[in-house]
Structure formats: structure tokens, C-alpha cells
Coordinates of N, CA, C and O in Angstrom, one line a residue:
X325 N 1.0 4.2 -7.0 CA 0.5 5.0 -5.8 C 0.4 3.9 -4.7 O 0.0 2.8 -4.9
X326 N 0.8 4.2 -3.5 CA 0.6 3.4 -2.3 C -0.7 3.9 -1.6 O -0.9 5.1 -1.4
X327 N -1.5 3.0 -1.1 CA -2.5 3.4 -0.2 C -2.4 2.3 1.0 O -2.4 1.2 1.0
X328 N -1.9 3.1 2.1 CA -1.5 2.3 3.4 C -2.6 2.4 4.5 O -3.0 3.5 4.7
X329 N -2.9 1.3 5.1 CA -3.8 1.3 6.2 C -3.1 0.5 7.4 O -2.3 -0.4 7.0
X330 N -3.5 0.8 8.5 CA -2.9 0.1 9.7 C -3.4 -1.3 10.0 O -2.8 -2.1 10.7
X331 N -4.5 -1.7 9.5 CA -5.1 -3.0 9.7 C -5.3 -3.7 8.4 O -5.8 -3.3 7.5
X332 N -5.1 -5.1 8.5 CA -5.3 -6.0 7.4 C -6.8 -5.9 7.1 O -7.2 -6.0 5.9
X333 N -7.7 -6.0 8.1 CA -9.1 -6.0 7.9 C -9.6 -4.9 7.0 O -10.6 -4.9 6.4
X334 N -8.9 -3.7 6.9 CA -9.3 -2.6 6.1 C -9.0 -2.7 4.7 O -9.6 -1.9 3.8
X335 N -8.1 -3.6 4.3 CA -7.4 -3.4 2.9 C -8.4 -3.7 1.8 O -8.5 -2.9 0.9
X336 N -9.3 -4.7 1.9 CA -10.2 -5.1 1.0 C -11.2 -4.0 0.7 O -11.6 -3.7 -0.5
X337 N -11.7 -3.5 1.8 CA -12.7 -2.4 1.7 C -12.1 -1.1 0.9 O -12.7 -0.5 0.0
X338 N -10.9 -0.8 1.2 CA -10.1 0.3 0.6 C -10.0 -0.1 -0.9 O -10.2 0.9 -1.7
X339 N -9.6 -1.3 -1.1 CA -9.3 -1.6 -2.6 C -10.6 -1.6 -3.4 O -10.6 -1.1 -4.5
X340 N -11.8 -1.9 -2.8 CA -13.0 -1.9 -3.4 C -13.4 -0.4 -3.8 O -13.9 -0.2 -4.9
X341 N -13.2 0.5 -2.7 CA -13.5 1.9 -2.9 C -12.6 2.4 -3.9 O -13.1 3.3 -4.8
X342 N -11.3 2.2 -4.1 CA -10.5 2.8 -5.1 C -10.9 2.2 -6.4 O -10.9 3.0 -7.4
X343 N -11.2 1.0 -6.6 CA -11.7 0.4 -7.9 C -12.8 1.0 -8.3 O -13.1 1.3 -9.6
X344 N -13.8 1.5 -7.5 CA -15.0 2.2 -7.9 C -14.8 3.7 -8.2 O -15.3 4.1 -9.3
X345 N -13.8 4.3 -7.7 CA -13.5 5.6 -7.9 C -12.6 5.7 -9.2 O -12.7 6.7 -10.0
X346 N -11.7 4.7 -9.4 CA -10.9 4.7 -10.5 C -11.0 3.4 -11.2 O -10.1 2.4 -11.1
X347 N -12.0 3.3 -12.1 CA -12.4 1.9 -12.7 C -11.4 1.3 -13.5 O -11.2 0.2 -13.8
X348 N -10.6 2.3 -14.2 CA -9.5 1.9 -15.2 C -8.2 1.2 -14.5 O -7.4 0.8 -15.1
X349 N -8.0 1.6 -13.3 CA -6.7 1.4 -12.6 C -6.7 -0.1 -12.0 O -7.7 -0.7 -11.5
X350 N -5.6 -0.6 -12.2 CA -5.4 -1.9 -11.6 C -4.9 -1.8 -10.2 O -4.1 -1.2 -9.8
X351 N -5.7 -2.5 -9.3 CA -5.6 -2.4 -7.8 C -5.1 -3.7 -7.3 O -5.6 -4.7 -7.6
X352 N -3.9 -3.7 -6.5 CA -3.4 -4.9 -6.0 C -3.4 -4.6 -4.4 O -3.1 -3.7 -3.8
X353 N -3.7 -5.7 -3.7 CA -3.7 -5.8 -2.1 C -2.4 -6.6 -1.6 O -2.2 -7.8 -2.3
X354 N -1.6 -6.1 -0.7 CA -0.5 -7.0 -0.2 C -0.4 -6.6 1.3 O -0.6 -5.5 1.8
X355 N -0.1 -7.6 2.0 CA 0.2 -7.5 3.4 C 1.0 -8.7 3.8 O 1.2 -9.7 3.2
X356 N 1.6 -8.7 5.0 CA 2.6 -9.7 5.5 C 2.1 -10.9 5.8 O 2.7 -12.0 5.8
X357 N 0.7 -11.3 5.8 CA 0.1 -12.6 6.0 C -0.1 -13.3 4.6 O -0.5 -14.5 4.7
X358 N 0.0 -12.6 3.6 CA 0.0 -13.4 2.2 C 1.3 -14.1 2.1 O 2.3 -13.8 2.4
X359 N 1.0 -15.4 1.5 CA 2.2 -16.3 1.5 C 3.0 -15.9 0.2 O 4.1 -16.1 0.2
X360 N 2.4 -15.1 -0.8 CA 3.0 -14.8 -1.9 C 3.3 -13.1 -1.9 O 3.3 -12.5 -2.9
X361 N 3.5 -12.7 -0.7 CA 3.6 -11.2 -0.7 C 4.9 -10.6 -1.4 O 4.7 -9.7 -2.1
X362 N 5.9 -11.4 -1.5 CA 7.1 -10.9 -2.3 C 6.7 -11.0 -3.8 O 7.1 -10.0 -4.6
X363 N 6.0 -11.9 -4.2 CA 5.6 -11.9 -5.7 C 4.7 -10.8 -6.1 O 4.8 -10.2 -7.1
X364 N 3.8 -10.4 -5.2 CA 2.9 -9.4 -5.3 C 3.5 -8.0 -5.5 O 3.3 -7.2 -6.2
X365 N 4.5 -7.9 -4.4 CA 5.4 -6.6 -4.5 C 6.3 -6.5 -5.7 O 6.4 -5.5 -6.4
X366 N 6.8 -7.6 -6.2 CA 7.5 -7.7 -7.5 C 6.7 -7.3 -8.6 O 7.1 -6.5 -9.5
X367 N 5.5 -7.9 -8.7 CA 4.5 -7.6 -9.7 C 4.1 -6.2 -9.8 O 4.2 -5.5 -10.8
X368 N 3.9 -5.5 -8.6 CA 3.6 -4.2 -8.6 C 4.8 -3.3 -9.0 O 4.6 -2.3 -9.7
X369 N 6.1 -3.7 -8.6 CA 7.1 -2.8 -9.0 C 7.5 -3.0 -10.5 O 8.1 -2.0 -11.0
X370 N 7.0 -4.0 -11.1 CA 7.2 -4.2 -12.5 C 6.1 -3.6 -13.4 O 6.0 -3.8 -14.5
X371 N 5.2 -2.9 -12.7 CA 4.0 -2.2 -13.3 C 2.7 -3.0 -13.5 O 1.9 -2.6 -14.3
X372 N 2.7 -4.1 -12.8 CA 1.4 -5.0 -12.8 C 0.2 -4.4 -12.3 O -0.9 -4.8 -12.5
X373 N 0.3 -3.4 -11.5 CA -0.7 -2.6 -11.0 C -0.4 -1.2 -10.7 O 0.7 -0.8 -10.5
X374 N -1.4 -0.3 -10.8 CA -1.1 1.2 -10.6 C -1.2 1.6 -9.1 O -0.6 2.5 -8.8
X375 N -2.0 0.7 -8.4 CA -2.1 1.2 -6.9 C -2.0 -0.1 -6.0 O -2.6 -1.2 -6.4
X376 N -1.3 0.0 -5.0 CA -0.8 -1.0 -4.1 C -1.5 -0.6 -2.8 O -1.1 0.4 -2.2
X377 N -2.5 -1.3 -2.4 CA -3.2 -1.2 -1.0 C -2.5 -2.2 -0.2 O -2.6 -3.3 -0.4
X378 N -2.0 -1.6 0.9 CA -1.1 -2.4 1.8 C -1.0 -2.0 3.2 O -1.6 -0.9 3.5
X379 N -0.5 -2.7 4.0 CA -0.2 -2.3 5.5 C 1.2 -1.6 5.4 O 1.7 -1.3 4.3
X380 N 1.8 -1.5 6.5 CA 2.9 -0.7 6.6 C 4.2 -1.5 6.1 O 5.3 -1.2 6.4
X381 N 4.0 -2.6 5.3 CA 5.1 -3.4 4.8 C 6.0 -2.5 4.0 O 7.2 -2.7 3.8
X382 N 5.4 -1.5 3.3 CA 6.3 -0.6 2.3 C 7.1 0.1 3.2 O 8.2 0.6 2.6
X383 N 7.0 0.3 4.5 CA 7.9 1.1 5.3 C 9.3 0.5 5.4 O 10.2 1.1 5.8
X384 N 9.4 -0.9 5.2 CA 10.5 -1.6 5.6 C 11.5 -1.6 4.4 O 12.5 -2.3 4.3
X385 N 11.5 -0.6 3.4 CA 12.5 -0.6 2.4 C 12.0 -0.8 1.0 O 12.9 -1.0 0.1
X386 N 10.8 -0.8 0.6 CA 10.4 -1.0 -0.8 C 10.5 0.3 -1.4 O 9.6 1.3 -1.2
X387 N 11.5 0.5 -2.3 CA 11.5 1.8 -2.9 C 11.4 1.6 -4.4 O 12.1 0.8 -5.1
X388 N 10.4 2.2 -5.0 CA 10.1 2.1 -6.3 C 10.1 3.6 -6.8 O 9.2 4.4 -6.4
X389 N 10.9 3.8 -7.8 CA 11.0 5.1 -8.3 C 9.7 5.7 -9.1 O 9.6 6.9 -9.1
X390 N 9.0 4.9 -9.5 CA 7.7 5.3 -10.2 C 6.5 5.7 -9.3 O 5.6 6.2 -9.8
X391 N 6.7 5.4 -8.2 CA 5.6 5.6 -7.2 C 5.9 7.1 -6.6 O 6.9 7.5 -6.1
X392 N 4.8 8.1 -6.9 CA 4.9 9.3 -6.6 C 3.8 9.8 -5.6 O 3.7 11.0 -5.3
X393 N 2.9 9.0 -5.2 CA 1.8 9.2 -4.4 C 1.6 8.3 -3.3 O 1.8 7.0 -3.5
X394 N 1.3 8.8 -2.0 CA 0.9 7.8 -0.9 C -0.2 8.4 -0.2 O -0.3 9.7 0.1
X395 N -1.1 7.6 0.1 CA -2.4 7.9 0.8 C -2.4 7.0 2.1 O -2.3 5.8 2.0
X396 N -2.4 7.6 3.3 CA -2.3 7.0 4.6 C -3.8 7.0 5.1 O -4.1 8.2 5.4
X397 N -4.4 5.9 5.3 CA -5.8 5.9 6.0 C -5.5 5.6 7.5 O -4.6 4.9 7.9
X398 N -6.4 6.4 8.2 CA -6.2 6.4 9.6 C -4.8 6.6 10.2 O -4.2 5.9 10.8
X399 N -4.3 7.7 9.8 CA -2.9 8.1 10.0 C -2.7 8.3 11.5 O -1.5 8.0 12.0
X400 N -3.7 8.5 12.2 CA -3.5 8.6 13.7 C -3.3 7.3 14.4 O -2.8 7.3 15.5
X401 N -3.4 6.2 13.6 CA -3.0 4.9 14.2 C -1.6 4.4 14.0 O -1.1 3.4 14.5
X402 N -0.8 5.3 13.3 CA 0.6 5.2 13.1 C 1.5 5.9 14.0 O 0.9 7.1 14.5
X403 N 2.6 5.5 14.3 CA 3.5 6.4 15.1 C 4.2 7.4 14.2 O 4.3 7.2 13.0
X404 N 4.8 8.4 14.7 CA 5.4 9.4 13.9 C 6.6 8.8 13.1 O 6.8 9.2 11.9
X405 N 7.4 8.0 13.7 CA 8.6 7.3 13.0 C 8.0 6.4 12.0 O 8.7 6.5 10.8
X406 N 6.9 5.8 12.0 CA 6.4 5.0 10.9 C 5.9 5.9 9.8 O 6.2 5.7 8.6
X407 N 5.3 7.0 10.1 CA 4.8 7.9 9.1 C 6.0 8.6 8.5 O 5.9 8.8 7.1
X408 N 7.0 8.8 9.1 CA 8.3 9.4 8.4 C 8.9 8.5 7.5 O 9.3 8.9 6.4
X409 N 8.9 7.1 7.9 CA 9.5 6.1 7.0 C 8.6 5.9 5.8 O 9.1 5.8 4.7
X410 N 7.3 5.9 5.9 CA 6.4 5.8 4.8 C 6.6 7.1 3.9 O 6.6 6.8 2.7
X411 N 6.8 8.3 4.3 CA 7.0 9.4 3.5 C 8.2 9.2 2.7 O 8.3 9.6 1.6
X412 N 9.2 8.7 3.2 CA 10.5 8.4 2.5 C 10.4 7.5 1.4 O 11.2 7.4 0.6
X413 N 9.3 6.7 1.3 CA 9.2 5.8 0.2 C 8.6 6.3 -1.0 O 8.5 5.7 -2.1
X414 N 8.3 7.6 -1.0 CA 7.6 8.1 -2.2 C 8.5 9.2 -2.8 O 9.1 9.9 -2.0
X415 N 8.6 9.3 -4.1 CA 9.5 10.4 -4.7 C 10.5 9.9 -5.6 O 11.1 9.2 -6.1

């Protein structure tokens, strides 16, 4: 599952909330300022985590066939084209 937020500052809080609600799930955080963002995305795509909490970096073409859920936090802060691109990453 993807959990997408518009601001990097929101990601850790969202990851903590998800970990509390789903204690057995592996949660990973990724955004463009991580120096190892490609490694994190690769690990997620290989099944290293069940939930990826991220910014809109998944919008740019990260297609993983096993991801079937996306949760967008503060969707009003995204443009319609960004939301449309995010929707296309699931399924």
C-alpha cells in the first residue's frame, strides 16, 4: 500500500500512526531528500515492507503490481493532474 502525503514533515507522523494501527506491518518512509531513496523503493518493490509512506515520488512512474491500495493524506494540497497520476500507480 502507498500512503502519500504532500509534505516531507508529515511522513514520520503518518508512519508512526500506521505502525500503531497495524502493528504487524512493516512500514517504510521514502522521499526525494533521502540519499538512498532508490534503495528504499527497490526494497519496497521486493516485498521488504507492506506500506510505503512517501511524498508524490511514486507519481513519477513507480509501478509495482502488488500494490493495490493508495491513501492520500491532505489530497486538497495536490493538483488534479497529480492525483490522476497517483491513481494510475495502483492496480
